[in-house]
PDB file of C-alpha atoms in Angstrom:
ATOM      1  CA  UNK A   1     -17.560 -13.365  12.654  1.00  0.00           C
ATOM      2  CA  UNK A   2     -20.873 -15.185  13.227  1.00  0.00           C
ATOM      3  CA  UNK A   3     -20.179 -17.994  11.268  1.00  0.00           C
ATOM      4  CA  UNK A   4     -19.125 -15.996   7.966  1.00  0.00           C
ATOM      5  CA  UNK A   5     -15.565 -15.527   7.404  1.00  0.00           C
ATOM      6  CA  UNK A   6     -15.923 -14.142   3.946  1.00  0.00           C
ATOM      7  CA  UNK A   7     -17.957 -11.040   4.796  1.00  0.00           C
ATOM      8  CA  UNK A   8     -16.021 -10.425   7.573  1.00  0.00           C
ATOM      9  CA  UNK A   9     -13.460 -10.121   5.512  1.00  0.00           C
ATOM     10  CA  UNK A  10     -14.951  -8.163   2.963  1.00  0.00           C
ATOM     11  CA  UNK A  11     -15.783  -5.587   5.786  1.00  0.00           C
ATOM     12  CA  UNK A  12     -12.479  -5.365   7.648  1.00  0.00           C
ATOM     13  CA  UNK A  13     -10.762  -4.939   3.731  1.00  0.00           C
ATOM     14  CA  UNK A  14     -12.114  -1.686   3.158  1.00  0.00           C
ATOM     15  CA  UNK A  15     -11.368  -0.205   7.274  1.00  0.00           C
ATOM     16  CA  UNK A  16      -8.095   1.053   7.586  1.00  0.00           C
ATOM     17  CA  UNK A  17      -7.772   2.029  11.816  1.00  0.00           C
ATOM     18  CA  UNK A  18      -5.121  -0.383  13.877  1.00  0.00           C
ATOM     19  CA  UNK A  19      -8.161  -2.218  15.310  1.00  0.00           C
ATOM     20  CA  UNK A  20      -9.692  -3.096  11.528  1.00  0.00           C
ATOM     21  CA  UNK A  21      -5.987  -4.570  10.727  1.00  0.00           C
ATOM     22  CA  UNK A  22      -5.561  -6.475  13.678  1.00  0.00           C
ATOM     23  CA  UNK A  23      -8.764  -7.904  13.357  1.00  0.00           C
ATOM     24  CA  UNK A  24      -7.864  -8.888   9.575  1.00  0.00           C
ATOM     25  CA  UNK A  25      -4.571 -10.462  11.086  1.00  0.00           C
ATOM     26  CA  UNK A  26      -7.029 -12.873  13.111  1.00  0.00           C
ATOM     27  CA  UNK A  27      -9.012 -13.822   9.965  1.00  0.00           C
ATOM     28  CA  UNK A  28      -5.960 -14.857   7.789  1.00  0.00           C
ATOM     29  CA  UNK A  29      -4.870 -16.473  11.036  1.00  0.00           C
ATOM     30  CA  UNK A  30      -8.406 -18.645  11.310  1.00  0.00           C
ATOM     31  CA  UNK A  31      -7.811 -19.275   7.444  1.00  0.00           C
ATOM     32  CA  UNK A  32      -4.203 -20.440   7.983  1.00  0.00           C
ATOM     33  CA  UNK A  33      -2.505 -18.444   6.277  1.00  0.00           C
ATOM     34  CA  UNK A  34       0.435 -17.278   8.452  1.00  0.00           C
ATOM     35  CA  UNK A  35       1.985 -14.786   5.965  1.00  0.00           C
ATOM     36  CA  UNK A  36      -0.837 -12.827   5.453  1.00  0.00           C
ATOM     37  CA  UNK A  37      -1.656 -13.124   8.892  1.00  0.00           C
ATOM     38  CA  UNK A  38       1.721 -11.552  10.144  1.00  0.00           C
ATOM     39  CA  UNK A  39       1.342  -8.931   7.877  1.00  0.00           C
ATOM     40  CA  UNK A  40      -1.741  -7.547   9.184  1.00  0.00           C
ATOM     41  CA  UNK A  41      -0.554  -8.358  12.410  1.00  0.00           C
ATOM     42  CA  UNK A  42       2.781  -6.004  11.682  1.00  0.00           C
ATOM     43  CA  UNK A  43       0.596  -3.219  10.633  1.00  0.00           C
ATOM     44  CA  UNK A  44      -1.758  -3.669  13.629  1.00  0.00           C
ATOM     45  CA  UNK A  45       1.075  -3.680  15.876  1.00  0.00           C
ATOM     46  CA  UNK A  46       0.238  -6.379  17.609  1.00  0.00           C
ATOM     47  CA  UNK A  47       2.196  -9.824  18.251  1.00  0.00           C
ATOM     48  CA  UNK A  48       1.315 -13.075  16.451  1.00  0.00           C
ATOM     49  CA  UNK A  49       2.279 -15.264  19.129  1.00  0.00           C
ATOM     50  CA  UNK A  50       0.114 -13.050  22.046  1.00  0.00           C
ATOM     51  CA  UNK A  51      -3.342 -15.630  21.600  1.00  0.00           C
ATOM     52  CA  UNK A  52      -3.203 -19.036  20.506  1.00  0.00           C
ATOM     53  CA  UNK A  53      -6.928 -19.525  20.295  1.00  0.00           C
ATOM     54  CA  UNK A  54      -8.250 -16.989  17.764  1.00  0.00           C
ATOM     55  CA  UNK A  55     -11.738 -16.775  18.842  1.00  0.00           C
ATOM     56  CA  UNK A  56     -10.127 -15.625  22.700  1.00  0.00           C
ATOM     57  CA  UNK A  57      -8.800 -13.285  20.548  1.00  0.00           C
ATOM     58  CA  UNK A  58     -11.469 -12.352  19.309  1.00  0.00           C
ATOM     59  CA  UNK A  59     -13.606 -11.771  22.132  1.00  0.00           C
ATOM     60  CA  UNK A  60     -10.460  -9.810  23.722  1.00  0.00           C
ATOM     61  CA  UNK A  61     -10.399  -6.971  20.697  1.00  0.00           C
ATOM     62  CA  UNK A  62     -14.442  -6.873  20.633  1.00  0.00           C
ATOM     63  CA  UNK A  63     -14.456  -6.175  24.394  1.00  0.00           C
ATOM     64  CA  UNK A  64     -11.488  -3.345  24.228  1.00  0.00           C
ATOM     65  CA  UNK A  65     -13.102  -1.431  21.086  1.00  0.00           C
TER      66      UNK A  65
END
C-alpha cells in the first residue's frame, strides 16, 4: 500500500487471480466497508474473520505470493 490506498486500488481493480481479489478484500476492509469487503473476500476464498489487523494481513499475502 505505501501510504496510497487509491492506487492500490486502482491496480488490484484491473487483476483478476485469487491473490489480486483477496488483496482487494483487505482494501475495502481498511476503508470500512464490510460489504464490499466480503465480497472480494468470497471470491478470493478466503475468510473475513481469519486477520483482525489488516496490515498483518497484509504482510501475510505479500510474503506467500
Amino acid at each position: 500500500l505505501n501510504g496510497s490506498w487509491d492506487a492500490s486500488h486502482k491496480i488490484v481493480q484491473d487483476l483478476h487471480s485469487s491473490q489480486a481479489f483477496w488483496i482487494h478484500a483487505v482494501l475495502h476492509k481498511i476503508e470500512g466497508d464490510e460489504f464490499n469487503s466480503r465480497y472480494w473476500y468470497e471470491r478470493a476464498q478466503q475468510s473475513y474473520e481469519a486477520y483482525n489487523d489488516p496490515k498483518q494481513e497484509l504482510i501475510f499475502i505479500r510474503n506467500n505470493l
